[in-house]
Coordinates of C-alpha atoms in Angstrom, one line a residue:
M1 CA -57.1 44.5 -120.9
K2 CA -56.9 42.1 -118.2
K3 CA -55.1 38.6 -118.7
G4 CA -57.7 36.0 -119.9
T5 CA -60.4 38.3 -121.1
L6 CA -61.4 38.2 -124.9
S7 CA -60.5 40.9 -127.1
K8 CA -63.4 43.3 -128.1
K9 CA -65.1 43.2 -131.3
E10 CA -67.3 45.9 -132.9
A11 CA -71.1 45.1 -133.3
I12 CA -73.3 45.6 -136.0
Y13 CA -77.2 46.0 -135.1
T14 CA -79.8 45.6 -137.4
R15 CA -83.8 45.7 -137.0
Q16 CA -86.9 45.4 -139.3
S17 CA -90.4 45.1 -137.9
I18 CA -91.9 44.0 -141.3
D19 CA -90.8 43.7 -145.0
K20 CA -92.4 46.8 -146.9
K21 CA -91.5 48.5 -150.1
D22 CA -90.3 51.9 -148.1
S23 CA -88.3 50.3 -145.3
V24 CA -84.4 49.6 -145.5
S25 CA -83.9 45.9 -145.4
I26 CA -81.5 43.8 -143.0
E27 CA -79.4 43.0 -145.8
T28 CA -79.0 46.8 -146.8
Q29 CA -78.6 47.8 -143.3
E30 CA -75.5 45.5 -142.6
A31 CA -74.2 46.2 -145.8
E32 CA -73.8 49.8 -145.0
C33 CA -72.6 49.2 -141.5
R34 CA -69.8 47.0 -142.8
K35 CA -68.1 50.0 -144.8
I36 CA -67.2 51.7 -141.4
V37 CA -66.4 48.7 -139.3
R38 CA -62.5 48.7 -138.4
G39 CA -61.6 45.1 -137.8
E40 CA -63.4 42.0 -136.3
F41 CA -67.3 42.6 -135.8
A42 CA -70.5 40.0 -134.7
V43 CA -73.8 41.0 -136.2
Y44 CA -77.0 41.0 -134.0
T45 CA -80.4 41.0 -136.0
D46 CA -84.0 41.3 -134.8
R47 CA -86.1 40.4 -137.6
G48 CA -89.9 41.0 -137.1
Y49 CA -89.6 43.4 -133.8
S50 CA -90.8 46.7 -133.2
G51 CA -88.3 49.5 -131.8
K52 CA -90.8 50.9 -129.4
N53 CA -89.3 49.0 -126.3
T54 CA -86.2 46.9 -126.0
S55 CA -87.8 43.5 -125.5
R56 CA -85.7 42.0 -128.3
P57 CA -83.6 38.8 -128.2
S58 CA -80.7 40.2 -130.0
L59 CA -80.7 43.5 -128.5
Q60 CA -80.8 42.2 -125.2
R61 CA -78.1 39.6 -126.0
L62 CA -75.9 42.5 -127.4
L63 CA -76.5 44.2 -124.0
K64 CA -75.2 41.4 -122.3
D65 CA -72.2 41.2 -124.5
I66 CA -71.5 44.8 -123.8
Q67 CA -71.7 44.1 -120.0
L68 CA -69.2 41.3 -120.4
G69 CA -66.9 43.5 -122.1
R70 CA -66.8 42.2 -125.5
V71 CA -68.1 45.0 -127.5
S72 CA -66.1 48.1 -128.4
R73 CA -68.5 49.8 -130.5
V74 CA -71.9 49.6 -131.7
V75 CA -72.8 50.4 -135.3
V76 CA -76.3 50.9 -136.8
Y77 CA -77.8 52.1 -140.2
R78 CA -79.8 54.5 -138.4
L79 CA -80.6 55.9 -134.9
D80 CA -84.4 54.4 -135.0
R81 CA -82.9 50.9 -135.8
I82 CA -82.0 50.4 -132.1
S83 CA -84.8 52.3 -130.7
R84 CA -87.7 54.6 -131.6
N85 CA -87.8 55.6 -127.9
I86 CA -85.6 58.4 -126.6
T87 CA -85.8 57.0 -123.1
D88 CA -84.8 53.7 -123.8
F89 CA -82.1 55.0 -126.3
Y90 CA -80.7 57.0 -123.6
N91 CA -80.6 54.0 -121.1
L92 CA -79.0 51.8 -123.8
Y93 CA -76.4 54.5 -124.1
E94 CA -75.7 54.7 -120.8
T95 CA -75.0 50.9 -120.6
M96 CA -72.5 51.4 -123.4
K97 CA -70.9 54.7 -121.7
I98 CA -70.3 52.4 -118.5
Y99 CA -68.4 49.8 -120.2
G100 CA -66.6 51.9 -122.4
C101 CA -68.5 51.2 -125.9
E102 CA -68.8 53.7 -128.5
F103 CA -72.2 54.2 -130.8
V104 CA -72.2 54.9 -134.4
S105 CA -75.2 55.7 -136.6
V106 CA -74.2 55.8 -140.2
S107 CA -76.7 57.6 -141.9
E108 CA -76.8 60.5 -139.4
S109 CA -73.2 60.7 -138.9
F110 CA -73.9 60.3 -135.2
D111 CA -70.8 59.0 -133.6
T112 CA -70.3 59.3 -129.4
N113 CA -66.7 59.2 -130.0
G114 CA -66.9 62.8 -131.8
V115 CA -68.0 66.3 -130.1
M116 CA -71.4 66.6 -132.0
G117 CA -72.2 63.0 -131.0
R118 CA -71.6 63.8 -127.4
A119 CA -73.6 67.0 -127.7
M120 CA -76.5 65.1 -129.1
M121 CA -76.5 62.9 -126.1
G122 CA -76.4 65.9 -124.1
I123 CA -79.6 67.2 -125.8
I124 CA -81.6 64.2 -124.4
A125 CA -80.6 64.9 -120.9
V126 CA -81.3 68.8 -121.3
F127 CA -84.8 68.0 -122.2
A128 CA -85.0 65.1 -119.5
Q129 CA -84.4 67.6 -116.9
M130 CA -86.6 70.0 -118.2
E131 CA -89.6 67.7 -118.8
R132 CA -88.7 66.2 -115.1
E133 CA -89.1 69.4 -113.5
T134 CA -92.4 70.3 -115.5
I135 CA -94.0 66.9 -114.3
Q136 CA -93.0 67.5 -110.8
Q137 CA -94.5 71.1 -110.9
R138 CA -97.5 69.8 -112.5
I139 CA -98.1 67.1 -110.0
R140 CA -97.1 69.4 -107.1
D141 CA -100.0 71.9 -108.6
N142 CA -102.4 69.4 -109.5
Y143 CA -102.2 68.0 -105.7
Y144 CA -102.8 71.3 -104.1
F145 CA -105.6 72.2 -106.5
R146 CA -107.2 68.7 -106.2
I147 CA -107.4 69.1 -102.2
T148 CA -109.0 72.4 -102.3
D149 CA -112.3 70.6 -103.0
G150 CA -112.3 69.2 -99.6
R151 CA -111.0 65.4 -100.4
W152 CA -108.5 63.7 -97.9
A153 CA -105.0 64.4 -99.0
G154 CA -104.0 60.7 -98.6
G155 CA -101.3 59.1 -96.7
P156 CA -101.7 57.1 -93.4
A157 CA -105.3 57.8 -91.5
P158 CA -105.1 59.4 -88.3
I159 CA -106.1 57.4 -85.3
G160 CA -109.8 56.8 -85.1
Y161 CA -110.2 56.7 -88.9
D162 CA -109.6 54.5 -92.0
N163 CA -108.9 55.8 -95.5
A164 CA -112.1 55.5 -97.6
K165 CA -114.1 56.9 -100.8
T166 CA -117.3 59.0 -101.0
I167 CA -120.0 58.1 -103.2
D168 CA -118.4 60.2 -106.2
R169 CA -115.1 58.1 -105.4
Q170 CA -113.3 61.2 -103.7
A171 CA -110.9 60.1 -101.1
T172 CA -112.2 60.7 -97.5
L173 CA -111.8 59.3 -93.9
R174 CA -114.3 56.8 -92.1
A175 CA -114.5 56.6 -88.7
N176 CA -113.6 53.4 -86.8
D177 CA -114.1 52.2 -83.0
D178 CA -110.6 53.9 -82.1
L179 CA -112.4 57.3 -82.5
D180 CA -114.0 56.5 -79.0
V181 CA -110.3 56.7 -77.6
V182 CA -109.5 60.0 -79.0
K183 CA -112.9 61.4 -77.6
R184 CA -112.1 60.2 -74.3
A185 CA -108.5 61.6 -74.4
F186 CA -109.8 64.8 -75.2
D187 CA -112.4 65.0 -72.6
L188 CA -109.9 64.0 -69.9
Y189 CA -107.4 66.8 -71.2
I190 CA -109.9 69.3 -71.5
N191 CA -111.8 68.6 -68.1
E192 CA -109.4 67.8 -65.6
N193 CA -107.3 70.8 -64.4
G194 CA -103.6 70.2 -64.3
I195 CA -103.5 66.7 -65.7
S196 CA -100.4 65.7 -67.7
L197 CA -100.3 63.8 -71.0
S198 CA -98.8 60.7 -68.9
Q199 CA -101.6 60.8 -66.5
V200 CA -104.3 60.9 -69.4
S201 CA -102.1 57.9 -70.7
R202 CA -102.4 56.0 -67.4
I203 CA -106.3 56.8 -66.9
L204 CA -106.8 55.6 -70.5
T205 CA -104.7 52.3 -69.8
D206 CA -106.4 51.6 -66.6
E207 CA -109.9 51.9 -68.5
G208 CA -108.7 49.3 -71.0
Y209 CA -108.2 51.7 -74.0
Q210 CA -105.8 50.7 -76.6
I211 CA -104.8 51.5 -80.2
N212 CA -104.1 47.9 -82.2
G213 CA -103.4 46.2 -78.8
K214 CA -100.9 49.1 -77.5
N215 CA -101.3 51.8 -74.9
L216 CA -101.4 55.3 -75.9
W217 CA -98.1 57.0 -74.7
A218 CA -97.9 60.6 -74.3
G219 CA -96.2 61.3 -77.4
T220 CA -99.1 59.6 -79.2
L221 CA -101.5 61.8 -77.4
S222 CA -99.6 65.0 -78.1
R223 CA -99.7 64.2 -81.9
I224 CA -103.5 63.5 -81.7
F225 CA -104.2 66.7 -79.5
R226 CA -102.2 68.6 -82.3
N227 CA -103.9 67.5 -85.3
P228 CA -106.9 69.9 -86.6
V229 CA -108.5 67.0 -88.4
Y230 CA -110.5 66.3 -85.1
A231 CA -111.4 69.8 -84.6
V232 CA -114.4 72.0 -86.1
A233 CA -113.0 74.3 -88.6
D234 CA -114.6 77.5 -88.0
E235 CA -113.5 81.2 -87.9
A236 CA -112.0 80.8 -84.6
L237 CA -109.6 77.9 -86.0
Y238 CA -108.7 80.0 -89.0
T239 CA -107.8 82.8 -86.6
Y240 CA -105.4 80.4 -84.9
Y241 CA -103.7 79.0 -87.8
R242 CA -103.5 82.3 -89.6
G243 CA -101.6 83.9 -86.5
K244 CA -99.0 81.0 -87.3
Q245 CA -98.9 82.1 -90.4
L246 CA -99.8 79.0 -92.4
N247 CA -100.5 78.8 -96.2
F248 CA -104.0 78.6 -96.5
L249 CA -105.6 76.7 -99.5
N250 CA -109.3 77.8 -98.7
Q251 CA -110.9 81.1 -98.4
K252 CA -111.6 82.4 -94.9
K253 CA -115.5 82.3 -96.0
D254 CA -115.2 78.8 -96.3
W255 CA -114.4 78.2 -92.9
T256 CA -117.9 77.7 -91.8
G257 CA -117.2 75.0 -89.2
E258 CA -119.0 72.1 -91.3
T259 CA -115.7 70.2 -91.4
S260 CA -112.6 69.9 -90.2
A261 CA -109.0 70.7 -91.4
S262 CA -105.8 69.2 -92.1
I263 CA -102.0 70.4 -92.6
V264 CA -99.8 69.1 -95.4
G265 CA -96.2 69.8 -96.2
K266 CA -94.8 69.1 -93.0
T267 CA -91.4 68.0 -94.3
Q268 CA -89.0 69.4 -96.7
G269 CA -86.6 67.0 -98.0
K270 CA -84.1 66.4 -95.3
R271 CA -85.2 69.1 -92.9
R272 CA -88.7 69.5 -90.9
A273 CA -90.4 72.7 -92.4
K274 CA -91.2 75.6 -90.5
E275 CA -94.7 76.6 -89.7
Q276 CA -94.9 79.0 -92.3
E277 CA -94.0 76.4 -94.6
Y278 CA -97.1 74.2 -93.9
S279 CA -100.3 74.4 -95.9
I280 CA -103.6 73.9 -94.4
Y281 CA -106.9 73.0 -96.0
L282 CA -110.7 72.1 -95.4
T283 CA -111.3 68.3 -95.4
N284 CA -114.4 66.6 -96.1
I285 CA -114.7 65.2 -92.7
R286 CA -116.9 66.7 -89.8
G287 CA -114.7 67.8 -86.7
I288 CA -115.5 66.1 -83.4
I289 CA -114.1 68.5 -81.1
D290 CA -115.5 72.2 -80.9
S291 CA -112.8 74.9 -81.7
K292 CA -113.1 76.4 -78.4
S293 CA -111.9 73.1 -76.9
F294 CA -109.5 72.4 -79.1
L295 CA -107.5 75.7 -78.8
L296 CA -107.6 75.3 -75.2
V297 CA -105.8 72.1 -75.7
Q298 CA -103.4 74.0 -77.7
E299 CA -102.8 76.4 -75.1
R300 CA -102.2 74.0 -72.5
L301 CA -99.8 71.8 -74.5
S302 CA -97.8 75.2 -75.2
R303 CA -98.0 76.1 -71.5
N304 CA -96.9 72.7 -70.3
Q305 CA -94.2 72.7 -72.7
S306 CA -92.8 75.9 -71.5
F307 CA -93.1 74.7 -68.0
R308 CA -91.0 71.8 -68.6
R309 CA -88.1 73.7 -70.2
A310 CA -88.0 76.1 -67.2
N311 CA -88.3 73.1 -64.5
P312 CA -86.3 70.4 -65.6
S313 CA -87.1 66.7 -64.1
S314 CA -85.2 65.6 -61.2
T315 CA -81.3 64.7 -61.9
R316 CA -80.9 62.2 -59.1
M317 CA -81.2 59.6 -61.7
E318 CA -79.6 61.6 -64.4
E319 CA -80.0 60.5 -67.8
L320 CA -81.9 57.2 -66.4
A321 CA -84.5 59.3 -64.6
G322 CA -87.8 57.5 -65.0
L323 CA -86.5 54.5 -66.9
V324 CA -85.1 52.3 -64.2
K325 CA -87.6 49.9 -62.9
C326 CA -87.6 47.2 -60.0
A327 CA -87.5 43.8 -62.0
E328 CA -89.4 42.1 -58.9
C329 CA -92.3 44.7 -58.5
G330 CA -92.4 46.9 -61.5
Y331 CA -92.0 50.0 -59.4
A332 CA -89.6 52.9 -60.0
V333 CA -86.3 52.8 -58.5
R334 CA -85.0 56.0 -57.0
R335 CA -81.5 57.0 -55.7
H336 CA -81.7 58.3 -52.2
S337 CA -81.4 62.3 -51.7
R338 CA -78.8 61.9 -49.1
Y339 CA -76.8 58.9 -50.0
P340 CA -75.6 57.0 -53.4
T341 CA -77.8 54.1 -52.5
L342 CA -80.7 52.9 -54.8
T343 CA -84.0 51.9 -53.4
C344 CA -87.5 50.7 -54.9
T345 CA -90.2 52.9 -54.3
G346 CA -92.5 49.7 -54.1
R347 CA -90.5 48.8 -51.0
S348 CA -89.8 52.3 -49.3
R349 CA -93.2 53.9 -50.1
L350 CA -95.6 51.1 -50.3
H351 CA -93.9 48.3 -48.4
S352 CA -95.1 46.0 -51.0
C353 CA -91.9 44.5 -52.4
G354 CA -89.0 42.8 -50.9
A355 CA -86.3 43.8 -53.3
S356 CA -82.9 45.4 -51.8
F357 CA -80.5 47.2 -53.8
R358 CA -78.1 47.8 -51.1
G359 CA -74.4 48.0 -52.7
V360 CA -75.9 48.6 -56.2
R361 CA -74.6 52.2 -57.5
L362 CA -76.1 54.1 -60.2
S363 CA -72.7 54.0 -62.2
Q364 CA -73.1 50.5 -62.6
I365 CA -76.2 50.8 -64.3
Q366 CA -75.1 53.7 -66.3
E367 CA -72.1 51.6 -67.5
Q368 CA -74.4 48.9 -68.8
V369 CA -76.8 51.5 -70.6
A370 CA -73.5 53.2 -72.1
E371 CA -72.6 49.9 -73.7
Y372 CA -75.9 49.0 -75.2
C373 CA -76.1 52.7 -76.6
Q374 CA -72.7 52.7 -78.1
A375 CA -73.8 49.5 -79.8
F376 CA -76.7 50.9 -81.5
L377 CA -74.7 53.9 -82.5
D378 CA -72.0 51.7 -84.0
D379 CA -74.6 50.2 -85.8
R380 CA -76.5 52.9 -87.2
C381 CA -73.4 55.0 -88.2
H382 CA -72.1 51.8 -89.9
K383 CA -75.6 51.9 -92.1
A384 CA -75.2 55.6 -92.6
A385 CA -71.7 55.0 -94.0
Q386 CA -73.0 52.6 -96.3
D387 CA -75.9 54.7 -97.5
E388 CA -73.6 57.8 -97.9
E389 CA -71.5 55.8 -100.5
K390 CA -74.6 54.8 -102.4
R391 CA -75.8 58.2 -102.5
T392 CA -72.4 59.3 -103.7
L393 CA -72.6 57.0 -106.6
M394 CA -76.1 58.5 -107.8
Q395 CA -74.9 62.1 -107.0
D396 CA -71.9 61.4 -109.4
R397 CA -74.2 60.3 -112.2
A398 CA -76.5 63.0 -111.7
N399 CA -73.8 65.6 -111.8
M400 CA -72.7 63.8 -114.9
I401 CA -76.1 64.6 -116.4
E402 CA -75.7 68.2 -115.3
R403 CA -72.5 68.5 -117.3
E404 CA -74.1 67.2 -120.5
I405 CA -77.2 69.3 -119.9
T406 CA -74.7 72.5 -120.0
R407 CA -72.9 71.1 -123.1
L408 CA -76.2 70.3 -124.7
V409 CA -77.8 73.9 -124.4
N410 CA -74.7 75.6 -125.7
T411 CA -74.5 73.3 -129.0
S412 CA -78.1 72.6 -129.7
A413 CA -79.8 75.9 -129.5
S414 CA -80.5 76.3 -133.1
N415 CA -81.5 72.6 -133.5
E416 CA -85.2 73.2 -133.3
L417 CA -86.6 70.3 -135.4
F418 CA -84.5 67.6 -133.3
A419 CA -85.5 69.5 -130.2
A420 CA -89.4 69.0 -130.9
A421 CA -88.8 65.3 -131.7
A422 CA -86.9 65.0 -128.4
V423 CA -89.3 66.5 -126.1
H424 CA -92.3 64.8 -127.8
Q425 CA -90.5 61.4 -127.2
I426 CA -89.0 61.9 -123.9
E427 CA -91.6 61.6 -121.1
N428 CA -90.9 58.0 -120.3
R429 CA -87.2 58.8 -119.8
Q430 CA -88.4 61.5 -117.3
Q431 CA -89.7 58.9 -114.7
E432 CA -86.4 57.4 -114.6
L433 CA -84.5 60.7 -113.8
H434 CA -87.3 61.7 -111.3
N435 CA -86.8 58.4 -109.4
L436 CA -83.4 59.0 -109.0
N437 CA -83.8 62.7 -107.8
L438 CA -86.4 61.2 -105.4
V439 CA -84.0 58.6 -103.8
L440 CA -81.3 61.4 -103.6
S441 CA -84.0 63.6 -101.8
L442 CA -84.9 61.0 -99.2
E443 CA -83.4 61.0 -95.6
T444 CA -81.0 58.3 -95.2
T445 CA -79.9 59.2 -91.5
D446 CA -81.6 57.3 -88.8
E447 CA -84.6 59.3 -87.7
V448 CA -83.5 58.2 -83.8
V449 CA -80.3 60.2 -84.1
Q450 CA -80.8 62.6 -86.9
E451 CA -82.2 65.2 -84.7
M452 CA -79.6 64.9 -82.3
F453 CA -76.3 64.8 -84.0
D454 CA -74.2 66.5 -86.8
P455 CA -74.7 64.4 -89.9
D456 CA -70.8 64.5 -90.4
E457 CA -70.5 62.7 -87.2
I458 CA -72.6 60.2 -88.1
R459 CA -71.1 59.5 -91.5
E460 CA -67.6 59.6 -90.1
H461 CA -68.5 57.3 -87.3
Q462 CA -67.6 59.6 -84.7
L463 CA -70.4 59.1 -82.3
L464 CA -69.4 58.2 -78.7
Y465 CA -71.9 57.6 -76.1
R466 CA -69.6 58.8 -73.2
D467 CA -68.7 61.9 -75.0
L468 CA -72.4 63.1 -75.3
S469 CA -73.5 65.9 -73.1
S470 CA -75.9 64.9 -70.3
E471 CA -78.8 66.1 -72.0
N472 CA -78.1 64.1 -75.5
K473 CA -77.6 61.3 -73.2
K474 CA -81.0 61.6 -71.4
R475 CA -82.4 62.3 -74.9
L476 CA -80.7 58.9 -76.6
C477 CA -81.9 56.9 -73.7
R478 CA -85.6 58.0 -74.0
K479 CA -85.6 57.3 -77.9
L480 CA -84.0 54.1 -77.5
I481 CA -85.0 52.5 -74.3
R482 CA -88.6 51.8 -72.8
Q483 CA -87.5 50.3 -69.4
I484 CA -84.8 49.3 -67.6
L485 CA -85.2 46.3 -65.2
L486 CA -82.8 46.2 -62.1
F487 CA -82.1 42.9 -60.2
E488 CA -80.6 42.8 -56.9
D489 CA -77.2 41.9 -58.0
G490 CA -77.1 44.9 -59.9
T491 CA -77.4 43.3 -63.4
V492 CA -80.0 45.0 -65.9
Q493 CA -82.6 43.8 -68.6
I494 CA -83.0 46.7 -70.9
I495 CA -86.1 46.7 -72.7
P496 CA -86.0 48.4 -76.1
R497 CA -88.8 50.9 -77.5
E498 CA -90.7 48.8 -80.1
D499 CA -90.4 51.4 -82.8
V500 CA -86.5 51.2 -82.7
I501 CA -86.1 47.3 -82.3

């Protein structure tokens, strides 16, 4: 015991909701509890309060005293005096355990300081685990069953649509003005031979098309072009996705072309799912792009991706290729093919800019970018370390519950009466356990770096920008930086991407 702290006392807790002939009075409860207390004690009484929840003044005062380290053991006449809800009781017991407080029920010989008492606590955890898994599976099965009738599966609406309801209150999508942008983008990519996503982006920008005040970049266009929610879901589209081995939630005969399709299940915990783990279903939204055109887009996207892999971009500007712009005119800055000098294309090709970068070397820009990227990595690694510490604490508690489950199963197999009672009352507790496992399953590593680096390196703060490969430097710069404005004196202004600010 630390110096200056109060000595612990035992606590007697009594409760009676109403006075009636067959109920045990507050006085009787206290008298029975007094028989087993072992020293100084305090009495906490809630008269006229139900045991269906923990909103009771004396119980809350008892919990506060437990948390302050003032209570060594809680004694009740019967378990249901402290709670009639298994979930609430288990939460109360968890608090007691954290602060080193024992629990005893006089009439039921329930003492957490003994083997059987701890086994009884384990049984609650066992059925909590069983019910949690049952609820999760039921929700998952219901989710997939529900969307087979065509309703929208939910989540953020794709570009060009808003979430809405049908007349019979089923989830659907309602077209908005942005759908014109989507149609125009598909039209350009389908009908202009050899056009790239970047060229489509520039044309749309020049034509004044925007989404929420922002231009459509190549990455956004790629996501739009790959989304089957815009396509007519007919037999041709069915055959295409069947070849990708997706899990179909509707029969082939249902792919009549009257609606579009959508893919669900794109992530599995921390990792991105394989295509074979995706599920595809028919929506209640009509497609705006015929399947032939949509499949042509998929073929071009695949071909262009293969071409980029086989023909990497020029390495003259190394990892900064395409990012460095002249601060005066905004045109790209290039490195001379023969000399280590830099030049503004607005000056050298268009003769419209007077900026000169004589004496400025690429290495000067790279050094400034390296400092910027390292500061980002240090910040994200620090956050990852903090997240990992929190996850470790949660995992320790989950492991503790698992150990109790094992003891529980071994000691209570023959106690069917108690097991039935526990299962009947345990549903609320399952939600808490579900939330714990949900938090543990969420990805905590920053999305910008999780695809590029070993999670152990991130957690252990071992990411050094200068040690990265040229390819990883290039990828990181493109994820973090929208453009780098170069001034004539060699200083730069780094403009970050809006999604990582």
